[in-house]
Amino acid sequence: MKRIVILGGGYGGIAAAKKLAKIFKKNNDIEITIVDKNTYHTLMTELHEVAGSRVDPDSVMVSYERIFANTKVKVITDFITGIDFEKKALVSEKAAYPYDYLILGTGGAPEFFDIQGIQENSFSLWSLEDAIRIRQHIEERFRLAAKEPDPEQKKQMLTFVVAGAGFTGIELAGELMERRDVLCARYHIDPRDVRIIVVEAMDRVLPIIEEPLRKKAEKYMRKHGIEIMLKSPIVAAEENLVILQSGESIKTETFVWTCGIHGSEFTSRIPLEKGHTARGECSIASEEGIHGMSGCRFEEDETYIVGKRGRILVNNLMQTADYHDIYAVGDNLWFVEEGKVLPQIVETALQTGECAAENIAADIQSKDKKGFKSNYHGFMVSIGGRYCVSNAGGIKLSGFFAMAMKHMVNLHYLFGLAGINACWAYLKHEFFHMEDKRTLIGGHLSYRMQGFWAVPLRMWLGLMWLVEGVNKIGEGWLNFSAGTKSGWMFSKGVTQAGVKAAADAATAATGAAGDYAADAATAATGAADAAAETVTAATGAAADYASDAVSAATGAVADTAAEAVSAATGAVSAAADSAHEAFGLVWDTAKTIIPYDSGFVTWFREIFMDSMAAYIPYQLFQVMVVGVEVLIGLALIGGLFTFPAAGVSIIMCFVFIFSGMFSWSQLWFIFAAIVMLGGAGRSFGLDHYVLPFLGRKWRSMSLVQRYHLYGGEPVNTKKKR
């Protein structure tokens, strides 16, 4: 049994685990384990959205249960304190985890460059805990400022300083810009009293992107009230004060440091050769790792000083310099490729994770290993929820289309991470449940209608479908002795299966019945002749007398009625002519949407309907049509399985449209069914009770979990390991 242990569930660790699980899917002699202090994978590239309250914290949390349910990857939640290299085991306070191969994916941590007072007096944005602290702190500043009588103190509360004009700093500033407008309206604060300042030591923002896109980003930020201070290195920080090299200082209660990252705190505890080390050896760490200490509430015994930390040196196979059975991936490695150090970005983590996994697999399978070769596809930087600049695959975009591209790339990654499950969760957070219209299309997709408003429409739509089905029963669709009633749905000359057999049976029955009826008719005719002679005599006398009376009365009445009818007819005719002139040319809703004899309907019948005629007996076909209509009606009335019932309703309507037998006045069936797709059965319907039960059963199925064909979290029916 070969044991592959991955420390850290970041982008690199997840990529390695998924690649190994795929390679060794059917190999029971390989054990793959991820050890992480959290129970979830954090979408680090979206932390600014949490900090700026665009999305909730759970939007950037993807549980390992969702990612690895019913796979061979085992997940252990524990805090690792070190590595026993002799025994080849990860060590925590309570356990040891032996390995044959180890992948280190412990990520990075903020680099404070040993500048006085920076870590103690700043926030950082390198973990979910960081983002939540910033989020809560910003809300609190506005709440307190709203009731602060001292103008100087209020100004200090409403000044927000972001150090660093790289990706993280610019994205955070963009989120603060949008959040400013929301909080100003909520707490009745003049937006002009709020300052958002980006401080950058270099002479430009976003230094690694092309100048045209950089200029667009800077122009957009300045236009929306973000102050940008270039060539302004920060030399120190104190409580509520940021000091610049020029001697200028900024009073603020919110100072966020985003000026770089380095190796994680864990690297200071393992004697592996570093390719590069962080400046200074006095960073403060807590159980969360290294981070800005502003806004933290740790006791003195809960923090400690970190020693020499850095990025672990690896070769082109991602093996560490000291041990070739230990690999490093992501932000905590140091590798120089063609004279350039690998950047600490997501694509590096993903590609190094896969490279390490493939080389471990090659070593186990006694195959040749492959050296690392980077393949970067570009970048994307959002400035709030409505604007972005991007260069993806050489396609340079800004504004709406760049933001759309960013969402597409995120969805691509999430689909590989946890399939439809993760993609659907992302769409809900970014569009369907978004507040304050902070998306690239505003709030058009996020407005939600209460389900009970759709209940009357649901029941009426169901009743109409039920009536349609019952009417067909009355028309003889289930009376097969009357022959087919659905022939109009097929081409002329096409004989439905079962029609000929039914016709032959009917002919035989008619012949037998005819012989019997002929004999009876002959006997009855003789009696009828005698009766006819008697009736003729009586009728002659009565008819002569009645004729004279009726003729007289009819003459008088007919003349009067004719005059009245003529007048009424003239009035109605005039009104009809007027209505026809007014509306007849606009829209005749009684007409079919697609004429029955049109080319499209003919094509549809020949391609789709006629093929069914040969294989499905008309009796079964008619039972299916009637049954579906009745079931749709009952399902909608009861609010049971409303979504599939509405979906089938829409399909049925289109079949009738394409068959040339659906009028404009019936089109409301489709629009009403679309409304039903939004969960109308959960209000005053059986779906309220049935769907949660079925959902739990569905999410517990191994096949469903393996392919992520569910929403929310999987149901674990197995005992905990």
Coordinates of N, CA and C in Angstrom, one line a residue, residues 345-513:
I345 N 0.3 32.8 -8.2 CA -1.0 33.0 -8.7 C -1.7 31.6 -8.8
V346 N -3.0 31.6 -9.1 CA -3.8 30.4 -9.1 C -3.3 29.5 -10.1
E347 N -3.0 30.0 -11.3 CA -2.5 29.0 -12.4 C -1.3 28.3 -12.0
T348 N -0.4 29.0 -11.3 CA 0.9 28.3 -10.9 C 0.5 27.2 -9.9
A349 N -0.4 27.4 -9.0 CA -0.8 26.4 -8.0 C -1.4 25.2 -8.8
L350 N -2.3 25.5 -9.7 CA -3.0 24.4 -10.4 C -2.0 23.5 -11.2
Q351 N -1.1 24.2 -11.9 CA -0.2 23.5 -12.8 C 0.9 22.8 -12.0
T352 N 1.4 23.4 -11.0 CA 2.4 22.7 -10.2 C 1.8 21.5 -9.4
G353 N 0.6 21.7 -9.0 CA -0.1 20.5 -8.3 C -0.3 19.3 -9.2
E354 N -0.7 19.6 -10.5 CA -0.8 18.5 -11.4 C 0.5 17.9 -11.8
C355 N 1.5 18.7 -11.9 CA 2.9 18.2 -12.2 C 3.4 17.3 -11.1
A356 N 3.2 17.7 -9.9 CA 3.7 16.9 -8.7 C 2.9 15.6 -8.7
A357 N 1.6 15.6 -9.0 CA 0.8 14.4 -9.0 C 1.2 13.4 -10.1
E358 N 1.5 14.0 -11.3 CA 1.9 13.1 -12.4 C 3.2 12.5 -12.1
N359 N 4.1 13.2 -11.5 CA 5.5 12.7 -11.3 C 5.5 11.6 -10.1
I360 N 4.6 11.8 -9.2 CA 4.4 10.8 -8.1 C 3.9 9.5 -8.8
A361 N 2.9 9.7 -9.6 CA 2.3 8.5 -10.3 C 3.3 7.8 -11.2
A362 N 4.1 8.6 -11.8 CA 5.2 8.0 -12.7 C 6.2 7.3 -11.9
D363 N 6.5 7.8 -10.7 CA 7.5 7.1 -9.8 C 6.9 5.7 -9.4
I364 N 5.6 5.7 -9.0 CA 4.9 4.5 -8.5 C 4.8 3.5 -9.7
Q365 N 4.6 4.0 -10.9 CA 4.4 3.1 -12.0 C 5.7 2.8 -12.8
S366 N 6.8 3.3 -12.3 CA 8.1 3.1 -12.9 C 8.1 3.7 -14.3
K367 N 7.6 4.9 -14.5 CA 7.6 5.6 -15.8 C 8.5 6.8 -15.7
D368 N 8.8 7.4 -16.8 CA 9.6 8.6 -16.9 C 8.8 9.8 -16.3
K369 N 9.5 10.6 -15.5 CA 8.9 11.8 -15.0 C 9.0 12.9 -16.0
K370 N 8.1 13.9 -15.9 CA 8.2 15.1 -16.8 C 8.4 16.4 -16.0
G371 N 9.3 17.2 -16.6 CA 9.6 18.5 -16.0 C 8.5 19.5 -16.2
F372 N 8.5 20.4 -15.3 CA 7.4 21.4 -15.3 C 7.6 22.4 -16.4
K373 N 6.5 22.8 -17.0 CA 6.5 23.8 -18.1 C 5.2 24.6 -17.9
S374 N 5.4 25.9 -17.5 CA 4.2 26.7 -17.2 C 3.5 27.1 -18.5
N375 N 2.2 27.3 -18.4 CA 1.3 27.7 -19.5 C 0.2 28.6 -19.0
Y376 N 0.6 29.9 -18.9 CA -0.3 30.9 -18.4 C -1.2 31.5 -19.4
H377 N -2.5 31.7 -19.0 CA -3.5 32.1 -20.0 C -3.9 33.6 -19.9
G378 N -3.4 34.3 -18.9 CA -3.8 35.7 -18.7 C -4.2 36.0 -17.3
F379 N -4.9 37.1 -17.2 CA -5.3 37.6 -15.9 C -6.7 38.3 -16.0
M380 N -7.3 38.6 -14.9 CA -8.5 39.3 -14.8 C -8.5 40.0 -13.5
V381 N -8.9 41.3 -13.5 CA -9.0 42.1 -12.3 C -10.3 42.8 -12.3
S382 N -11.1 42.5 -11.3 CA -12.4 43.2 -11.2 C -12.3 44.4 -10.3
I383 N -13.1 45.4 -10.6 CA -13.1 46.6 -9.8 C -14.6 46.8 -9.4
G384 N -15.0 46.1 -8.3 CA -16.4 46.0 -8.0 C -17.1 44.9 -8.8
G385 N -18.4 44.9 -8.7 CA -19.1 43.8 -9.4 C -19.5 44.1 -10.8
R386 N -19.2 45.3 -11.3 CA -19.7 45.7 -12.6 C -18.6 46.0 -13.6
Y387 N -17.4 46.1 -13.2 CA -16.3 46.5 -14.1 C -15.1 45.6 -13.9
C388 N -14.4 45.4 -15.0 CA -13.2 44.5 -15.0 C -12.3 44.8 -16.1
V389 N -11.1 44.5 -16.0 CA -10.1 44.5 -17.1 C -9.5 43.1 -17.2
S390 N -9.3 42.6 -18.4 CA -8.8 41.2 -18.5 C -8.0 41.0 -19.8
N391 N -7.1 40.1 -19.8 CA -6.4 39.6 -20.9 C -6.3 38.1 -20.8
A392 N -7.3 37.5 -21.4 CA -7.4 36.0 -21.4 C -7.1 35.4 -22.7
G393 N -6.1 34.7 -22.8 CA -5.7 34.1 -24.1 C -5.4 35.1 -25.2
G394 N -4.9 36.2 -24.8 CA -4.6 37.3 -25.8 C -5.7 38.2 -26.1
I395 N -6.9 37.9 -25.6 CA -8.1 38.7 -25.9 C -8.2 39.7 -24.8
K396 N -8.0 41.0 -25.1 CA -8.0 42.1 -24.1 C -9.4 42.7 -24.1
L397 N -10.0 42.7 -22.9 CA -11.3 43.2 -22.7 C -11.4 44.2 -21.5
S398 N -12.4 45.0 -21.5 CA -12.7 45.8 -20.3 C -14.2 46.0 -20.2
G399 N -14.6 46.3 -19.0 CA -16.0 46.6 -18.7 C -16.9 45.3 -18.7
F400 N -18.0 45.4 -19.3 CA -19.0 44.3 -19.2 C -18.5 43.0 -19.7
F401 N -17.8 43.0 -20.9 CA -17.4 41.7 -21.5 C -16.2 41.1 -20.7
A402 N -15.4 42.0 -20.1 CA -14.3 41.5 -19.2 C -14.9 40.8 -18.0
M403 N -15.9 41.4 -17.4 CA -16.5 40.9 -16.2 C -17.2 39.6 -16.6
A404 N -17.8 39.5 -17.7 CA -18.5 38.2 -18.2 C -17.4 37.1 -18.3
M405 N -16.3 37.5 -18.9 CA -15.2 36.6 -19.1 C -14.7 36.1 -17.7
K406 N -14.6 36.9 -16.7 CA -14.1 36.5 -15.4 C -15.1 35.5 -14.8
H407 N -16.4 35.7 -15.0 CA -17.4 34.8 -14.5 C -17.2 33.4 -15.2
M408 N -17.0 33.5 -16.5 CA -16.9 32.2 -17.3 C -15.6 31.4 -16.8
V409 N -14.5 32.1 -16.5 CA -13.3 31.4 -16.1 C -13.6 30.8 -14.7
N410 N -14.2 31.6 -13.8 CA -14.5 31.0 -12.5 C -15.4 29.8 -12.6
L411 N -16.4 29.8 -13.5 CA -17.3 28.7 -13.6 C -16.5 27.5 -14.2
H412 N -15.6 27.8 -15.1 CA -14.8 26.7 -15.6 C -14.0 26.0 -14.5
Y413 N -13.4 26.8 -13.7 CA -12.6 26.2 -12.5 C -13.5 25.4 -11.6
L414 N -14.7 26.0 -11.3 CA -15.6 25.4 -10.3 C -16.2 24.1 -10.9
F415 N -16.4 24.0 -12.2 CA -16.9 22.8 -12.8 C -15.9 21.7 -12.6
G416 N -14.6 22.0 -12.8 CA -13.6 20.9 -12.6 C -13.5 20.6 -11.1
L417 N -13.8 21.5 -10.2 CA -13.7 21.3 -8.8 C -14.8 20.4 -8.2
A418 N -16.1 20.8 -8.5 CA -17.2 20.1 -7.9 C -18.4 20.1 -8.9
G419 N -18.1 20.1 -10.2 CA -19.2 20.0 -11.2 C -20.3 21.0 -11.1
I420 N -21.5 20.5 -11.5 CA -22.7 21.3 -11.5 C -23.0 21.9 -10.1
N421 N -22.7 21.2 -9.1 CA -23.0 21.6 -7.7 C -22.3 22.9 -7.4
A422 N -21.0 23.0 -7.7 CA -20.3 24.3 -7.4 C -20.7 25.4 -8.4
C423 N -20.9 25.1 -9.6 CA -21.4 26.1 -10.6 C -22.7 26.7 -10.2
W424 N -23.6 25.9 -9.8 CA -25.0 26.4 -9.4 C -24.8 27.2 -8.2
A425 N -24.0 26.8 -7.2 CA -23.8 27.6 -6.0 C -23.2 29.0 -6.4
Y426 N -22.3 29.0 -7.3 CA -21.7 30.3 -7.7 C -22.7 31.2 -8.4
L427 N -23.5 30.6 -9.3 CA -24.5 31.4 -9.9 C -25.5 32.0 -9.0
K428 N -25.9 31.3 -7.9 CA -26.8 31.8 -6.9 C -26.1 33.0 -6.2
H429 N -24.9 32.8 -5.8 CA -24.2 33.8 -5.0 C -24.0 35.1 -5.8
E430 N -23.5 34.9 -7.1 CA -23.1 36.0 -7.9 C -24.2 36.7 -8.7
F431 N -25.4 36.0 -8.8 CA -26.5 36.6 -9.6 C -27.8 36.5 -9.0
F432 N -28.3 35.3 -8.7 CA -29.6 35.1 -8.3 C -29.9 35.6 -6.8
H433 N -28.9 35.6 -6.0 CA -29.1 36.0 -4.6 C -28.3 37.3 -4.3
M434 N -27.9 37.9 -5.3 CA -27.0 39.1 -5.1 C -27.9 40.3 -4.6
E435 N -27.4 41.0 -3.6 CA -28.1 42.2 -3.1 C -27.5 43.5 -3.6
D436 N -28.3 44.6 -3.6 CA -27.8 45.9 -3.9 C -27.4 46.0 -5.4
K437 N -27.9 45.1 -6.3 CA -27.6 45.2 -7.7 C -26.1 45.2 -8.1
R438 N -25.3 44.5 -7.3 CA -23.9 44.6 -7.5 C -23.4 43.5 -8.5
T439 N -24.1 43.4 -9.7 CA -23.6 42.4 -10.7 C -23.5 43.2 -12.0
L440 N -22.9 42.5 -13.0 CA -22.7 43.2 -14.3 C -24.1 43.5 -15.0
I441 N -25.2 42.9 -14.6 CA -26.5 43.2 -15.2 C -27.4 43.7 -14.1
G442 N -26.9 44.3 -13.1 CA -27.7 44.9 -12.1 C -28.5 43.9 -11.3
G443 N -29.7 44.2 -10.8 CA -30.5 43.3 -10.0 C -31.5 42.5 -10.7
H444 N -31.4 42.4 -12.1 CA -32.5 41.8 -12.8 C -32.7 40.3 -12.5
L445 N -31.6 39.6 -12.2 CA -31.7 38.2 -11.9 C -31.9 37.9 -10.4
S446 N -31.7 38.9 -9.5 CA -31.7 38.7 -8.1 C -33.0 39.0 -7.4
Y447 N -33.9 39.7 -8.2 CA -35.2 40.0 -7.5 C -36.0 38.7 -7.5
R448 N -36.5 38.4 -6.3 CA -37.2 37.1 -6.0 C -38.7 37.4 -5.6
M449 N -39.6 36.7 -6.3 CA -41.0 36.8 -6.1 C -41.4 35.8 -5.1
Q450 N -42.3 36.1 -4.1 CA -42.7 35.2 -3.1 C -43.6 34.1 -3.8
G451 N -43.4 32.9 -3.5 CA -44.0 31.7 -4.1 C -45.6 31.7 -4.0
F452 N -46.1 32.3 -2.9 CA -47.6 32.2 -2.8 C -48.3 33.0 -3.8
W453 N -47.6 34.0 -4.4 CA -48.3 34.8 -5.5 C -48.6 34.0 -6.7
A454 N -47.9 32.9 -6.9 CA -48.0 32.1 -8.1 C -49.0 30.9 -7.9
V455 N -49.5 30.8 -6.6 CA -50.4 29.7 -6.3 C -51.7 29.7 -7.2
P456 N -52.4 30.9 -7.3 CA -53.6 30.9 -8.1 C -53.4 30.5 -9.5
L457 N -52.3 31.1 -10.1 CA -51.9 30.8 -11.5 C -51.6 29.3 -11.6
R458 N -50.9 28.7 -10.7 CA -50.5 27.3 -10.7 C -51.8 26.4 -10.8
M459 N -52.8 26.7 -9.9 CA -54.0 25.9 -9.9 C -54.8 26.1 -11.1
W460 N -54.9 27.4 -11.7 CA -55.6 27.6 -12.9 C -55.0 26.9 -14.1
L461 N -53.7 27.0 -14.2 CA -53.0 26.3 -15.3 C -53.2 24.8 -15.1
G462 N -53.2 24.2 -13.9 CA -53.5 22.8 -13.7 C -54.9 22.4 -14.1
L463 N -55.8 23.3 -13.8 CA -57.2 23.0 -14.1 C -57.4 23.0 -15.6
M464 N -56.8 23.9 -16.3 CA -56.9 24.0 -17.8 C -56.4 22.7 -18.4
W465 N -55.2 22.2 -17.9 CA -54.7 21.0 -18.5 C -55.6 19.8 -18.2
L466 N -56.2 19.8 -17.0 CA -57.1 18.7 -16.6 C -58.3 18.8 -17.5
V467 N -58.9 20.0 -17.8 CA -60.0 20.1 -18.7 C -59.7 19.6 -20.1
E468 N -58.5 19.9 -20.5 CA -58.1 19.5 -21.9 C -58.1 17.9 -21.9
G469 N -57.6 17.3 -20.9 CA -57.5 15.8 -20.9 C -58.9 15.3 -20.8
V470 N -59.8 15.8 -19.9 CA -61.2 15.3 -19.8 C -61.9 15.5 -21.1
N471 N -61.7 16.7 -21.7 CA -62.4 16.9 -23.0 C -62.1 15.9 -24.0
K472 N -60.8 15.5 -24.1 CA -60.4 14.5 -25.0 C -61.1 13.1 -24.7
I473 N -61.2 12.8 -23.5 CA -62.0 11.6 -23.1 C -63.4 11.7 -23.6
G474 N -64.0 12.9 -23.5 CA -65.4 13.1 -24.0 C -65.5 13.0 -25.5
E475 N -64.4 13.4 -26.2 CA -64.4 13.3 -27.6 C -64.1 11.9 -28.2
G476 N -63.9 11.0 -27.3 CA -63.7 9.6 -27.7 C -62.2 9.1 -27.9
W477 N -61.3 9.9 -27.3 CA -59.9 9.5 -27.4 C -59.6 8.1 -26.7
L478 N -60.4 7.8 -25.8 CA -60.2 6.5 -25.1 C -61.3 5.4 -25.6
N479 N -62.1 5.8 -26.5 CA -63.1 4.9 -27.1 C -62.5 4.4 -28.4
F480 N -61.7 3.4 -28.4 CA -61.0 2.9 -29.5 C -61.8 2.3 -30.6
S481 N -63.1 1.9 -30.3 CA -63.9 1.4 -31.3 C -64.3 2.5 -32.3
A482 N -64.2 3.7 -31.9 CA -64.6 4.8 -32.8 C -63.4 5.2 -33.8
G483 N -62.3 4.5 -33.7 CA -61.1 4.7 -34.5 C -60.2 5.8 -33.9
T484 N -59.2 6.2 -34.7 CA -58.2 7.1 -34.2 C -58.8 8.5 -34.1
K485 N -58.4 9.3 -33.1 CA -58.8 10.7 -33.0 C -57.6 11.6 -33.1
S486 N -56.4 11.0 -33.2 CA -55.2 11.7 -33.3 C -54.5 11.7 -34.6
G487 N -55.2 11.3 -35.6 CA -54.6 11.3 -37.0 C -54.2 12.6 -37.5
W488 N -54.9 13.7 -37.0 CA -54.5 15.0 -37.5 C -53.1 15.4 -37.2
M489 N -52.5 14.7 -36.2 CA -51.1 15.1 -35.9 C -50.1 14.5 -36.8
F490 N -50.5 13.7 -37.8 CA -49.6 13.0 -38.7 C -49.9 13.4 -40.1
S491 N -49.0 13.1 -41.0 CA -49.1 13.5 -42.4 C -50.3 12.7 -43.1
K492 N -50.9 13.3 -44.1 CA -51.9 12.6 -44.8 C -51.4 11.4 -45.5
G493 N -52.2 10.3 -45.4 CA -51.8 9.1 -46.0 C -51.0 8.2 -45.1
V494 N -50.6 8.7 -43.9 CA -49.9 7.9 -42.9 C -50.9 7.2 -42.0
T495 N -50.8 5.9 -42.0 CA -51.7 5.1 -41.2 C -51.0 4.7 -39.8
Q496 N -51.7 5.1 -38.7 CA -51.1 4.8 -37.4 C -51.1 3.3 -37.2
A497 N -50.2 2.9 -36.4 CA -50.1 1.5 -36.0 C -51.4 1.1 -35.2
G498 N -52.0 0.0 -35.5 CA -53.3 -0.4 -34.8 C -54.5 0.0 -35.5
V499 N -54.5 1.0 -36.4 CA -55.7 1.4 -37.1 C -56.3 0.4 -38.0
K500 N -55.4 -0.3 -38.8 CA -55.9 -1.3 -39.7 C -56.5 -2.5 -39.0
A501 N -55.9 -3.0 -37.9 CA -56.4 -4.1 -37.1 C -57.8 -3.7 -36.6
A502 N -57.9 -2.5 -36.1 CA -59.2 -2.1 -35.5 C -60.2 -2.0 -36.5
A503 N -59.8 -1.5 -37.8 CA -60.8 -1.4 -38.8 C -61.3 -2.8 -39.3
D504 N -60.4 -3.8 -39.4 CA -60.8 -5.1 -39.8 C -61.8 -5.7 -38.7
A505 N -61.5 -5.5 -37.5 CA -62.4 -6.0 -36.4 C -63.8 -5.3 -36.5
A506 N -63.7 -4.1 -36.8 CA -65.0 -3.3 -36.8 C -65.8 -3.8 -38.0
T507 N -65.2 -4.1 -39.2 CA -65.9 -4.6 -40.4 C -66.5 -5.9 -40.1
A508 N -65.8 -6.9 -39.5 CA -66.4 -8.2 -39.1 C -67.6 -8.0 -38.2
A509 N -67.5 -7.2 -37.2 CA -68.6 -7.0 -36.3 C -69.8 -6.4 -37.0
T510 N -69.5 -5.5 -37.9 CA -70.6 -4.8 -38.7 C -71.3 -5.8 -39.5
G511 N -70.6 -6.7 -40.2 CA -71.2 -7.7 -41.1 C -72.2 -8.6 -40.3
A512 N -71.8 -9.1 -39.2 CA -72.7 -9.9 -38.3 C -73.9 -9.2 -37.9
A513 N -73.6 -8.0 -37.4 CA -74.7 -7.2 -36.9 C -75.7 -6.8 -38.0

